[in-house]
Short mmCIF file of C-alpha atoms in Angstrom, two decimals:
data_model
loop_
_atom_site.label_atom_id
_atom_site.label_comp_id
_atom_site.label_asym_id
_atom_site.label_seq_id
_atom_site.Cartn_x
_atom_site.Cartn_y
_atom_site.Cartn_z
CA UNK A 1 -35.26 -15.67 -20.15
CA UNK A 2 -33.54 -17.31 -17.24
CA UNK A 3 -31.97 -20.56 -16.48
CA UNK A 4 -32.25 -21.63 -12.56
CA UNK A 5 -30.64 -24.54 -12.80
CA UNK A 6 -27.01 -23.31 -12.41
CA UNK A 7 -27.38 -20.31 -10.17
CA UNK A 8 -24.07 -21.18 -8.30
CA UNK A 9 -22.35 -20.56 -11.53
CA UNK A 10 -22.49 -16.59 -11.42
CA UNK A 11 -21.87 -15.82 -15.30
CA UNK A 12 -22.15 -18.35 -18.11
CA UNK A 13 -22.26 -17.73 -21.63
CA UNK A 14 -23.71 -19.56 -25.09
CA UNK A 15 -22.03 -19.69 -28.23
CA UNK A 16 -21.30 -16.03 -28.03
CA UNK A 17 -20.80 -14.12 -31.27
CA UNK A 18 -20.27 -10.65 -32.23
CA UNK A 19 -19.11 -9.07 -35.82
CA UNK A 20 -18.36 -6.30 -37.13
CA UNK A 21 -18.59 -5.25 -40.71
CA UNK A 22 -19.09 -8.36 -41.66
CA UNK A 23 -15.77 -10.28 -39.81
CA UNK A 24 -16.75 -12.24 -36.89
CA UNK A 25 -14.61 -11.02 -33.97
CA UNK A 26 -16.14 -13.28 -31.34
CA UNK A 27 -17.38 -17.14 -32.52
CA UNK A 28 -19.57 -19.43 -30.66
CA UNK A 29 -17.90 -18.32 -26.78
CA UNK A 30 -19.89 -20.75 -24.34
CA UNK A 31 -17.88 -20.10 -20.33
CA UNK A 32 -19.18 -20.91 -17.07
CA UNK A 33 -17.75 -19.11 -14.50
CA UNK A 34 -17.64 -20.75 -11.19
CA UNK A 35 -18.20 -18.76 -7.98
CA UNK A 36 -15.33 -17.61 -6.17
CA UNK A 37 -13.12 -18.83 -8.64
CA UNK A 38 -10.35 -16.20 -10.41
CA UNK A 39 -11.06 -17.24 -14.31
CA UNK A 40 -8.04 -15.55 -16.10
CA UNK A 41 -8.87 -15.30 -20.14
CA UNK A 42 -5.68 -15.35 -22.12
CA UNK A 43 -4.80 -14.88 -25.74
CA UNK A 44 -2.26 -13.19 -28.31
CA UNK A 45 -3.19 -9.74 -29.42
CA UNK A 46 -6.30 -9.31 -31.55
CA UNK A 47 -7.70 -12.91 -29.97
CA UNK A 48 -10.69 -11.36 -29.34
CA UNK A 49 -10.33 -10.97 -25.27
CA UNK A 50 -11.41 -6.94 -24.84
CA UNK A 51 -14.23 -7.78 -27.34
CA UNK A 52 -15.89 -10.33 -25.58
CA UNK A 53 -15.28 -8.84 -22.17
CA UNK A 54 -17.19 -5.68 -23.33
CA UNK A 55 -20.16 -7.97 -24.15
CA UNK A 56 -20.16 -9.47 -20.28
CA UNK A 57 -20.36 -6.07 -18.89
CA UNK A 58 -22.82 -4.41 -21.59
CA UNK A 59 -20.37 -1.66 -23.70
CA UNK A 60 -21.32 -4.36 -26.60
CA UNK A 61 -24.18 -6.07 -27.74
CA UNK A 62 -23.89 -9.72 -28.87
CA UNK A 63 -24.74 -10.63 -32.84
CA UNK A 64 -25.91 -14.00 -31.23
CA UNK A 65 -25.98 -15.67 -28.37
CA UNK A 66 -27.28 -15.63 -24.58
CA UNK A 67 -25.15 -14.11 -21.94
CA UNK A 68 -26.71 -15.19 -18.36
CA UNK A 69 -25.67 -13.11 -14.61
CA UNK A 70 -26.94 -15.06 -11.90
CA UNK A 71 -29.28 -16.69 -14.23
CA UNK A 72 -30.88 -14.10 -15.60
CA UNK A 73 -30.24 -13.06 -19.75
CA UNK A 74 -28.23 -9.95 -19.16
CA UNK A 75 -30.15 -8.24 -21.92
CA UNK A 76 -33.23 -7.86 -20.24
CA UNK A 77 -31.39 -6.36 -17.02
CA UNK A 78 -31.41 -2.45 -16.21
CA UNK A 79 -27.93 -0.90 -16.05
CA UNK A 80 -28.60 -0.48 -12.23
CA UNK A 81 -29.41 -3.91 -11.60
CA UNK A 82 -26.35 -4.70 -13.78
CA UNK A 83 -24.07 -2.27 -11.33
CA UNK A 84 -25.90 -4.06 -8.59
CA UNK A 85 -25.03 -7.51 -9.61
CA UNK A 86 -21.22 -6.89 -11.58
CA UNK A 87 -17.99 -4.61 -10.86
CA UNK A 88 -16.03 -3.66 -13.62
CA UNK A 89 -12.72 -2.54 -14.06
CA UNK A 90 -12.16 -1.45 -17.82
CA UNK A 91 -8.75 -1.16 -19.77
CA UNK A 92 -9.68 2.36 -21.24
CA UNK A 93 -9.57 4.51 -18.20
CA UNK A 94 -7.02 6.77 -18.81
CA UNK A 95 -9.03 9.93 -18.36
CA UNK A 96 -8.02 12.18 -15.76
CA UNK A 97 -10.68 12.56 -13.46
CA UNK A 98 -11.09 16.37 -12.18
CA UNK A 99 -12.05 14.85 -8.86
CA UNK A 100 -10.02 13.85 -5.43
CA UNK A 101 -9.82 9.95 -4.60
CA UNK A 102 -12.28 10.19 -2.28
CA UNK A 103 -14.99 11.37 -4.95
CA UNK A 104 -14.11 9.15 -7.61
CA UNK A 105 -14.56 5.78 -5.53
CA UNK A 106 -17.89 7.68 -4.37
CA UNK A 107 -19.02 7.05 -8.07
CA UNK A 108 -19.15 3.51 -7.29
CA UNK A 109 -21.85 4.09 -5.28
CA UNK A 110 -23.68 6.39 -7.69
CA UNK A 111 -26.22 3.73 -8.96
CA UNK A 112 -27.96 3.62 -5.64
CA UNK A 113 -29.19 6.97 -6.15
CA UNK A 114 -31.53 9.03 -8.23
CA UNK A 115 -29.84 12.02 -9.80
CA UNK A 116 -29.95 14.75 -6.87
CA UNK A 117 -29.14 12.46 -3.96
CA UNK A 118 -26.32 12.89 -2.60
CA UNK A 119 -23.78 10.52 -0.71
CA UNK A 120 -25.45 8.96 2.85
CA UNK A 121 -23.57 8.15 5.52
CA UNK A 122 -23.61 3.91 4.28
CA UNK A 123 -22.01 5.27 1.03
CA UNK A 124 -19.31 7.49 3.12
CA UNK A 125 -18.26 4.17 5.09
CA UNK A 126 -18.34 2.06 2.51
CA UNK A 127 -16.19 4.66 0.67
CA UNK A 128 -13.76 4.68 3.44
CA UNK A 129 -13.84 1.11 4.10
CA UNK A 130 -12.90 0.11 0.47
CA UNK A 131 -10.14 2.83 0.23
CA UNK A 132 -8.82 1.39 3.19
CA UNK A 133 -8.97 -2.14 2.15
CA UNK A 134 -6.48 -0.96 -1.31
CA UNK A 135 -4.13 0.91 0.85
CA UNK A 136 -5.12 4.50 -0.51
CA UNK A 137 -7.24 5.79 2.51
CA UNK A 138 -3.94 8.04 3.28
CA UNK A 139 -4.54 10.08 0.20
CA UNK A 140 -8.52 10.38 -0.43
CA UNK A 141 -8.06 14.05 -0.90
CA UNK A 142 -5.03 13.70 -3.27
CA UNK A 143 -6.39 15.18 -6.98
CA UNK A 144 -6.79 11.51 -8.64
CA UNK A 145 -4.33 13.56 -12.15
CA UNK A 146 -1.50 13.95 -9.59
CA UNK A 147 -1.45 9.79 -8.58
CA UNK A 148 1.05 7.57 -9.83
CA UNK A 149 -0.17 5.02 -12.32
CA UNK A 150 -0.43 2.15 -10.06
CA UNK A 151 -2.20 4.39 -7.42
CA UNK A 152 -5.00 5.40 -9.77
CA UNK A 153 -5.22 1.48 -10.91
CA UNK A 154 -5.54 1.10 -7.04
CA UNK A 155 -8.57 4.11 -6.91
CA UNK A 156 -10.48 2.57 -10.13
CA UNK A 157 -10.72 -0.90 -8.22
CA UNK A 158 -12.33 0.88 -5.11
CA UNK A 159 -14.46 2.14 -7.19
CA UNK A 160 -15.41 -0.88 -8.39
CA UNK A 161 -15.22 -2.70 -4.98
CA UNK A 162 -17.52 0.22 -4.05
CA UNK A 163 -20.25 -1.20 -5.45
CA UNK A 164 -20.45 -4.62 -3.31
CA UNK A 165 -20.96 -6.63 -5.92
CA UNK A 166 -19.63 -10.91 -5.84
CA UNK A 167 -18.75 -10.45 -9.03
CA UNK A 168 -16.03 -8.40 -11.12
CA UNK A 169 -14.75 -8.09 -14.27
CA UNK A 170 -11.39 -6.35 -15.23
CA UNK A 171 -10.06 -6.16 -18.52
CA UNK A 172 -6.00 -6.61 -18.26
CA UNK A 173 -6.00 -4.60 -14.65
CA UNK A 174 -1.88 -4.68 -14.82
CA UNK A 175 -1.78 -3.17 -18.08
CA UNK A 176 1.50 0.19 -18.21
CA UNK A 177 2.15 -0.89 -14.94
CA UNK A 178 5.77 -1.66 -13.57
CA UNK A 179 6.17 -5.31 -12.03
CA UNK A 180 6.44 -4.87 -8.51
CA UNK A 181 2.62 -3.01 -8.97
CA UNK A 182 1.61 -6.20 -11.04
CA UNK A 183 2.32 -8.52 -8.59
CA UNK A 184 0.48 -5.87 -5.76
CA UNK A 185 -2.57 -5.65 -7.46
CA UNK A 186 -2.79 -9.87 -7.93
CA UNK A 187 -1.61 -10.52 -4.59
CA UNK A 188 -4.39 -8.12 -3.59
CA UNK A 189 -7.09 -9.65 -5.66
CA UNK A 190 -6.28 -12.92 -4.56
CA UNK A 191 -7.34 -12.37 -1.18
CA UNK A 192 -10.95 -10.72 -1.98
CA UNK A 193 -14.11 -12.71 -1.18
CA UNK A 194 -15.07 -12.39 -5.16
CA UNK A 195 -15.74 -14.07 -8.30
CA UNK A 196 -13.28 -12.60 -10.61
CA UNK A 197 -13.54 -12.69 -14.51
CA UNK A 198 -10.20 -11.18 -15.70
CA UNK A 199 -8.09 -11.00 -19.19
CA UNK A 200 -4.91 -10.91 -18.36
CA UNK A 201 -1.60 -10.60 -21.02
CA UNK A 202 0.92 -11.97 -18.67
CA UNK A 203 0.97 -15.52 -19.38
CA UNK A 204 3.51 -15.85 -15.99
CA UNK A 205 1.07 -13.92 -13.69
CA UNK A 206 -1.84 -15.67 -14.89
CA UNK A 207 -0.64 -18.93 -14.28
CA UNK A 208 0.54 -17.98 -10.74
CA UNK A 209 -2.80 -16.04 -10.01
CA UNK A 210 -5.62 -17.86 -11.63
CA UNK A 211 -7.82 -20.79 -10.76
CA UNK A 212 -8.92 -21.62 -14.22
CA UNK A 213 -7.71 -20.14 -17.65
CA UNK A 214 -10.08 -19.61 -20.84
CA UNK A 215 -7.70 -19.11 -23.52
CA UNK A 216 -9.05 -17.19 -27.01
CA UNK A 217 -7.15 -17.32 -30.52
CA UNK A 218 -8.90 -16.16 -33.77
CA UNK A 219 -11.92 -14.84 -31.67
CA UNK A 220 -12.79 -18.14 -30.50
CA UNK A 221 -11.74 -20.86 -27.30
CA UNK A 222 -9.01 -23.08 -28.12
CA UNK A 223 -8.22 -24.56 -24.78
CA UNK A 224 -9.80 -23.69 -21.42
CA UNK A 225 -8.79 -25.73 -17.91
CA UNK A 226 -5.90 -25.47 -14.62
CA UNK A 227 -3.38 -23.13 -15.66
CA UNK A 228 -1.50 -26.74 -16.15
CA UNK A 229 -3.88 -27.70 -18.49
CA UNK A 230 -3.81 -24.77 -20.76
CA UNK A 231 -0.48 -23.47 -20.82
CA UNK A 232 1.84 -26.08 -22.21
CA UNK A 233 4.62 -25.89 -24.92
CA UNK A 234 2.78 -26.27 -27.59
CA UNK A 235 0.06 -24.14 -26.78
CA UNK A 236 3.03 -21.43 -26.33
CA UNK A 237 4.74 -22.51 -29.57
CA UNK A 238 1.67 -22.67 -31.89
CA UNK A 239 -1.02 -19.34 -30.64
CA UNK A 240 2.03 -17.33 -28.75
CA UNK A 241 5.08 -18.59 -31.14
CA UNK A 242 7.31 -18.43 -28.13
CA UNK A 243 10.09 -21.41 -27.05
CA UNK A 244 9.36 -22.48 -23.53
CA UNK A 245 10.30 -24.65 -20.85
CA UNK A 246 7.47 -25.31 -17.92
CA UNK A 247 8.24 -26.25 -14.59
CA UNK A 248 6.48 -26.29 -10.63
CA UNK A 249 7.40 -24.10 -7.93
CA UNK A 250 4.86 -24.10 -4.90
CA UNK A 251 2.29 -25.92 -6.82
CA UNK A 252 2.06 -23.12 -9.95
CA UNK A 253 3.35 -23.78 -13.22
CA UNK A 254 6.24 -21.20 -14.10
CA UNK A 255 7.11 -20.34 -17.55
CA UNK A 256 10.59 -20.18 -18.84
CA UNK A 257 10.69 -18.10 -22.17
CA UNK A 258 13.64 -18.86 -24.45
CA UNK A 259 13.13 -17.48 -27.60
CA UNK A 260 10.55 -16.46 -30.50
CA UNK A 261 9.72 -19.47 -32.61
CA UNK A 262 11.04 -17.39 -35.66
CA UNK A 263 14.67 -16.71 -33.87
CA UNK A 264 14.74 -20.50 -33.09
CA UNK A 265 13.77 -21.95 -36.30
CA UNK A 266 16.59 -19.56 -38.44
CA UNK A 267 19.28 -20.48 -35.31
CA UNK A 268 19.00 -24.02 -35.92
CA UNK A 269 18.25 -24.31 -39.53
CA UNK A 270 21.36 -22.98 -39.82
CA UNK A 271 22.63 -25.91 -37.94
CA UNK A 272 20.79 -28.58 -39.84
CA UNK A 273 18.58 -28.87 -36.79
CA UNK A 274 14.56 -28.65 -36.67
CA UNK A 275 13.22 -25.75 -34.13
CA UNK A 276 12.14 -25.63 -30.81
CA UNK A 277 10.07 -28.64 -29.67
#
């Protein structure tokens, strides 16, 4: 099954569903994801985010629903043609590779040849050009254990960008890492020539980073638009129950947190007052 009528949009979805002994995780998701844009999905623990991103990138298969890459149902695709067509960067990848940098962005390329071929000299520049291109080239014989945790993040996305794909797919990429590496591996993103498909749990950085926002509560989409659109007070006070004040610096909404809705509705009950509005 395909649908050529909206091949600019590089990923879309309908009504989405997936459950799991017998509670519905994922309910009726239906995105379009626009090329070259940076879609950020947002959401409070347990919204459903990691659930439905496995879906897009095949670790889970849909109860219901049509997922579509490049117009194409994504169920009838190979796993190569899948690598071919859609980078991913996963949260679980905590395993410590027994391999240099160097050979663990090689695996990016690994779908572009049968089991006993071996790297070509394409794969070795593309290898070197990507490594470059996330500031690790310096250390592509460094044992990948030995990295710090924002250098390994780093080493998984040249994998990923290894495989020349448009399209890529990263499940919270600035997950355990320290701020200054969040903001490096955004401001790094933000100047690839991709489509990017990203949850992200920092509600600041994905208002400063993303084009559009698709937020999830209860496994389904509450409110999906601009960053503007989607991240107001109440949003913030009734899925996040967080007290915040929005404002605009360089065009990007910022968020102010005060204070959980719980801490402000004791403080002023106490004072005969209603909570935060």
């Amino acid at each position: 099954k395909s649908i050529g009528n909206w091949r600019m949009d590089i990923l879309k979805t309908e009504k989405v569903c997936f459950d799991i002994h017998n509670i519905r995780l994922c309910n009726d998701i239906s995105i379009t994801v626009k090329k070259g844009a940076f879609t950020g999905i947002i959401g409070p623990n347990g919204s459903g985010k990691s659930t439905f991103l496995k879906q897009v990138y095949g670790v889970l298969k849909p109860t219901s629903g049509v997922i579509f890459l490049r117009g194409e149902d994504i169920s009838g695709l190979s796993n190569r043609k899948r690598a071919e067509n859609m980078g991913v960067l996963a949260q679980e990848n905590f395993t410590e590779f027994p391999f240099n940098v160097e050979e663990v962005t090689a695996m990016g390329r690994s779908m572009y040849h049968t089991l006993f071929q071996g790297e070509n000299d394409t794969d070795k520049a593309i290898v070197s050009a990507v490594l470059k291109q996330v500031n690790m080239e310096d250390k592509r014989k460094q044992c990948y254990a030995t990295l710090s945790g924002g250098e390994k993040q780093r080493v998984l996305l040249a994998r990923a960008l290894a495989q020349e794909t448009k399209l890529l797919i990263m499940d919270e990429p600035t997950n355990h890492l320290d701020i200054g590496h969040q903001f490096q591996i955004m401001e790094f993103l933000k100047t690839l020539d991709m489509t990017i498909l990203s949850a992200i749990h920092d509600l600041n950085l994905a208002a400063r980073f993303c084009d559009y926002l698709i937020l999830l509560h209860q496994g389904a989409i509450l409110a999906q638009g601009t960053p503007k659109e989607v991240l107001t007070k109440e949003i913030l006070r009734n899925v996040f129950h967080i007290c915040a004040e929005m404002r605009e610096q360089d065009g990007r909404i910022v968020i102010d947190f005060i204070s959980s809705v719980h801490t402000a509705n004791a403080d002023h009950t106490a004072k005969g007052e209603s909570g935060c509005s």
